mmCIF file of C-alpha atoms in Angstrom:
data_model
loop_
_atom_site.group_PDB
_atom_site.id
_atom_site.type_symbol
_atom_site.label_atom_id
_atom_site.label_comp_id
_atom_site.label_asym_id
_atom_site.label_seq_id
_atom_site.Cartn_x
_atom_site.Cartn_y
_atom_site.Cartn_z
ATOM 1 C CA MET A 1 192.807 223.653 43.751
ATOM 2 C CA ARG A 2 191.794 227.301 44.779
ATOM 3 C CA GLN A 3 190.248 227.600 41.284
ATOM 4 C CA VAL A 4 188.216 224.388 41.508
ATOM 5 C CA ARG A 5 186.740 225.427 45.050
ATOM 6 C CA GLY A 6 186.000 228.881 43.596
ATOM 7 C CA ASP A 7 184.240 227.087 40.643
ATOM 8 C CA ASP A 8 182.172 224.929 43.181
ATOM 9 C CA TYR A 9 181.220 228.018 45.096
ATOM 10 C CA ALA A 10 180.232 230.071 41.870
ATOM 11 C CA GLU A 11 177.894 227.048 40.720
ATOM 12 C CA PHE A 12 176.430 226.769 44.330
ATOM 13 C CA ALA A 13 175.794 230.583 44.675
ATOM 14 C CA ALA A 14 174.205 230.825 41.103
ATOM 15 C CA ALA A 15 171.866 227.791 41.840
ATOM 16 C CA ARG A 16 170.820 228.983 45.342
ATOM 17 C CA ALA A 17 170.705 232.752 44.801
ATOM 18 C CA GLY A 18 167.109 232.691 43.573
ATOM 19 C CA HIS A 19 165.853 230.944 46.362
ATOM 20 C CA LEU A 20 167.347 232.953 48.914
ATOM 21 C CA TYR A 21 166.103 236.114 47.362
ATOM 22 C CA ARG A 22 162.760 234.708 47.727
ATOM 23 C CA SER A 23 163.282 233.788 51.319
ATOM 24 C CA ALA A 24 164.754 237.066 51.861
ATOM 25 C CA CYS A 25 161.719 239.155 50.317
ATOM 26 C CA LEU A 26 159.495 237.044 52.802
ATOM 27 C CA LEU A 27 161.755 237.688 55.827
ATOM 28 C CA THR A 28 161.851 241.521 54.917
ATOM 29 C CA GLY A 29 158.117 241.890 54.171
ATOM 30 C CA GLY A 30 158.552 242.576 50.634
ATOM 31 C CA ASP A 31 161.526 245.136 50.870
ATOM 32 C CA THR A 32 163.422 243.818 47.713
ATOM 33 C CA HIS A 33 166.284 246.312 48.138
ATOM 34 C CA LEU A 34 166.945 244.794 51.853
ATOM 35 C CA ALA A 35 166.346 241.371 50.511
ATOM 36 C CA GLU A 36 168.982 241.987 47.904
ATOM 37 C CA ASP A 37 171.544 243.214 50.571
ATOM 38 C CA LEU A 38 170.812 240.211 52.806
ATOM 39 C CA VAL A 39 171.467 237.788 49.960
ATOM 40 C CA GLN A 40 174.738 239.390 49.088
ATOM 41 C CA GLU A 41 175.850 239.514 52.631
ATOM 42 C CA THR A 42 174.898 235.926 53.310
ATOM 43 C CA LEU A 43 176.810 234.825 49.775
ATOM 44 C CA GLY A 44 179.681 236.790 51.039
ATOM 45 C CA ARG A 45 179.741 235.068 54.242
ATOM 46 C CA LEU A 46 179.285 231.623 52.647
ATOM 47 C CA TYR A 47 182.418 232.469 50.310
ATOM 48 C CA VAL A 48 184.658 233.109 53.149
ATOM 49 C CA ARG A 49 183.743 229.977 54.704
ATOM 50 C CA TRP A 50 183.205 228.087 51.572
ATOM 51 C CA TYR A 51 186.017 225.456 52.179
ATOM 52 C CA ARG A 52 184.040 224.336 55.495
ATOM 53 C CA VAL A 53 180.763 224.978 54.293
ATOM 54 C CA SER A 54 181.140 222.768 51.186
ATOM 55 C CA ARG A 55 181.845 219.887 53.327
ATOM 56 C CA VAL A 56 178.707 220.200 55.263
ATOM 57 C CA GLY A 57 176.119 217.612 54.445
ATOM 58 C CA ASN A 58 173.621 220.455 53.470
ATOM 59 C CA PRO A 59 175.109 223.584 52.279
ATOM 60 C CA ALA A 60 171.853 224.776 51.073
ATOM 61 C CA GLY A 61 170.374 224.583 54.497
ATOM 62 C CA TYR A 62 173.542 226.165 55.938
ATOM 63 C CA ALA A 63 172.996 229.049 53.661
ATOM 64 C CA GLN A 64 169.418 229.472 54.752
ATOM 65 C CA THR A 65 170.575 229.576 58.297
ATOM 66 C CA VAL A 66 173.163 232.289 57.535
ATOM 67 C CA LEU A 67 170.211 234.232 55.802
ATOM 68 C CA THR A 68 168.071 234.023 58.755
ATOM 69 C CA ARG A 69 170.680 234.896 61.258
ATOM 70 C CA THR A 70 171.821 237.884 59.167
ATOM 71 C CA PHE A 71 168.291 238.977 58.797
ATOM 72 C CA LEU A 72 167.644 238.917 62.485
ATOM 73 C CA ALA A 73 171.045 240.644 63.282
ATOM 74 C CA HIS A 74 169.973 243.279 60.920
ATOM 75 C CA GLN A 75 166.605 243.808 62.683
ATOM 76 C CA ARG A 76 168.524 244.454 65.832
ATOM 77 C CA ARG A 77 170.047 247.486 64.542
ATOM 78 C CA ARG A 78 168.633 250.834 64.769
ATOM 79 C CA SER A 79 168.751 251.847 61.018
ATOM 80 C CA SER A 80 166.810 248.593 60.287
ATOM 81 C CA ARG A 81 163.573 250.351 60.836
ATOM 82 C CA GLU A 82 164.325 252.701 57.616
ATOM 83 C CA ARG A 83 162.239 251.483 54.539
ATOM 84 C CA ALA A 84 162.905 252.650 51.125
ATOM 85 C CA THR A 85 159.280 252.147 49.751
ATOM 86 C CA ASP A 86 155.987 251.093 51.228
ATOM 87 C CA GLU A 87 154.904 249.475 48.115
ATOM 88 C CA PHE A 88 155.124 245.469 47.981
ATOM 89 C CA PRO A 89 156.589 243.959 44.846
ATOM 90 C CA ASP A 90 155.253 241.298 42.794
ATOM 91 C CA LEU A 91 157.391 238.245 44.282
ATOM 92 C CA PRO A 92 158.146 235.991 41.162
ATOM 93 C CA ASP A 93 157.833 232.162 42.272
ATOM 94 C CA PRO A 94 158.632 229.918 39.282
ATOM 95 C CA ARG A 95 156.972 226.947 41.144
ATOM 96 C CA ALA A 96 153.700 229.104 41.664
ATOM 97 C CA ALA A 97 153.272 230.437 38.262
ATOM 98 C CA ASP A 98 149.456 230.526 38.562
ATOM 99 C CA THR A 99 149.439 232.156 42.052
ATOM 100 C CA ASP A 100 147.158 235.084 42.254
ATOM 101 C CA THR A 101 149.058 238.340 42.691
ATOM 102 C CA PRO A 102 146.515 239.932 45.006
ATOM 103 C CA LEU A 103 146.665 236.951 47.268
ATOM 104 C CA ARG A 104 150.341 236.925 47.285
ATOM 105 C CA LEU A 105 150.583 240.660 48.025
ATOM 106 C CA THR A 106 148.105 240.377 50.910
ATOM 107 C CA LEU A 107 150.073 237.666 52.650
ATOM 108 C CA VAL A 108 153.348 239.446 52.165
ATOM 109 C CA GLU A 109 151.850 242.574 53.506
ATOM 110 C CA ALA A 110 150.423 240.606 56.569
ATOM 111 C CA LEU A 111 153.996 238.843 57.093
ATOM 112 C CA GLY A 112 155.547 242.451 57.013
ATOM 113 C CA ARG A 113 153.322 243.416 60.017
ATOM 114 C CA LEU A 114 154.545 240.568 62.069
ATOM 115 C CA SER A 115 157.699 241.116 64.429
ATOM 116 C CA ALA A 116 161.126 240.026 62.783
ATOM 117 C CA LYS A 117 161.278 237.030 64.836
ATOM 118 C CA ASP A 118 157.768 235.674 64.293
ATOM 119 C CA ARG A 119 158.297 236.324 60.446
ATOM 120 C CA ALA A 120 161.429 234.333 60.648
ATOM 121 C CA VAL A 121 159.611 231.481 62.251
ATOM 122 C CA VAL A 122 156.637 231.476 59.736
ATOM 123 C CA VAL A 123 159.076 231.578 56.869
ATOM 124 C CA LEU A 124 161.287 228.906 57.895
ATOM 125 C CA ARG A 125 158.549 226.559 58.993
ATOM 126 C CA TYR A 126 155.910 227.012 56.345
ATOM 127 C CA TRP A 127 157.994 228.453 53.430
ATOM 128 C CA GLU A 128 161.228 226.464 53.854
ATOM 129 C CA ASP A 129 159.334 223.434 55.240
ATOM 130 C CA ARG A 130 161.814 223.184 58.181
ATOM 131 C CA SER A 131 161.207 221.121 61.412
ATOM 132 C CA VAL A 132 160.792 222.753 64.628
ATOM 133 C CA GLU A 133 164.270 221.478 65.525
ATOM 134 C CA GLU A 134 165.760 222.796 62.265
ATOM 135 C CA THR A 135 164.052 226.164 62.748
ATOM 136 C CA ALA A 136 165.147 226.415 66.602
ATOM 137 C CA GLU A 137 168.936 225.720 65.414
ATOM 138 C CA ALA A 138 168.747 228.233 62.492
ATOM 139 C CA MET A 139 167.168 230.944 64.854
ATOM 140 C CA ASN A 140 169.725 229.809 67.704
ATOM 141 C CA VAL A 141 166.532 229.350 70.130
ATOM 142 C CA SER A 142 164.871 226.441 71.915
ATOM 143 C CA SER A 143 162.365 224.220 70.183
ATOM 144 C CA ALA A 144 159.692 225.374 72.809
ATOM 145 C CA ALA A 145 160.471 228.920 71.761
ATOM 146 C CA VAL A 146 159.915 228.144 68.074
ATOM 147 C CA ARG A 147 156.574 226.551 68.940
ATOM 148 C CA THR A 148 155.390 229.347 71.106
ATOM 149 C CA ARG A 149 156.312 231.801 68.340
ATOM 150 C CA CYS A 150 154.896 229.799 65.539
ATOM 151 C CA THR A 151 151.590 229.708 67.484
ATOM 152 C CA ARG A 152 151.536 233.410 68.244
ATOM 153 C CA ALA A 153 152.667 234.377 64.669
ATOM 154 C CA LEU A 154 149.821 232.289 63.109
ATOM 155 C CA ALA A 155 147.203 233.616 65.342
ATOM 156 C CA ARG A 156 148.431 237.149 64.641
ATOM 157 C CA LEU A 157 148.288 236.459 60.756
ATOM 158 C CA ARG A 158 144.688 235.102 61.205
ATOM 159 C CA LEU A 159 143.831 238.208 62.981
ATOM 160 C CA LEU A 160 145.545 240.491 60.595
ATOM 161 C CA LEU A 161 144.071 238.574 57.385
ATOM 162 C CA GLY A 162 140.618 238.127 58.740
ATOM 163 C CA ASP A 163 138.342 237.913 55.750
ATOM 164 C CA ALA A 164 140.915 239.578 53.387
ATOM 165 C CA LEU A 165 142.537 236.036 52.710
ATOM 166 C CA GLY A 166 138.988 234.781 51.424
ATOM 167 C CA GLU A 167 138.480 237.831 48.958
ATOM 168 C CA HIS A 168 141.507 236.960 47.146
ATOM 169 C CA ALA A 169 141.452 232.914 47.126
ATOM 170 C CA ARG A 170 140.145 231.102 44.075
ATOM 171 C CA PRO A 171 136.771 229.525 44.296
#
């Protein structure tokens, strides 16, 4: 029985690790090392609770919630302000094979300049395509707080990007 659960977990982790990594890269503003650490910590937490998690209606959503909360907890620590590099990686996304790299890098850089909670709201709402209520639950805040943060974060992104987004967009 234990081996069957382990196999189920391994299958789930293999299927979701790439998506969790891409989300973590966006949350961290392109810090791939921190993104890897967050994904590993998330998968570790899921493994410990896999018996309960596997019975949840949406284990992928649960995993994303754990990732987001792990990221936010990391941001509260003092050492979270340290960055290994200031270069933004080329984030591979198989769904967007024809995406323009400069545009992607511009967006990741702008995301990196948002506060951790604003970044989390934008990633959950627009990358993960979650509802306001799902985002609020994942971040452990009210729906009103999500709407407010979302409005402010998008305004900040517009201010940060200005005309830079138009420079990289395809005609």
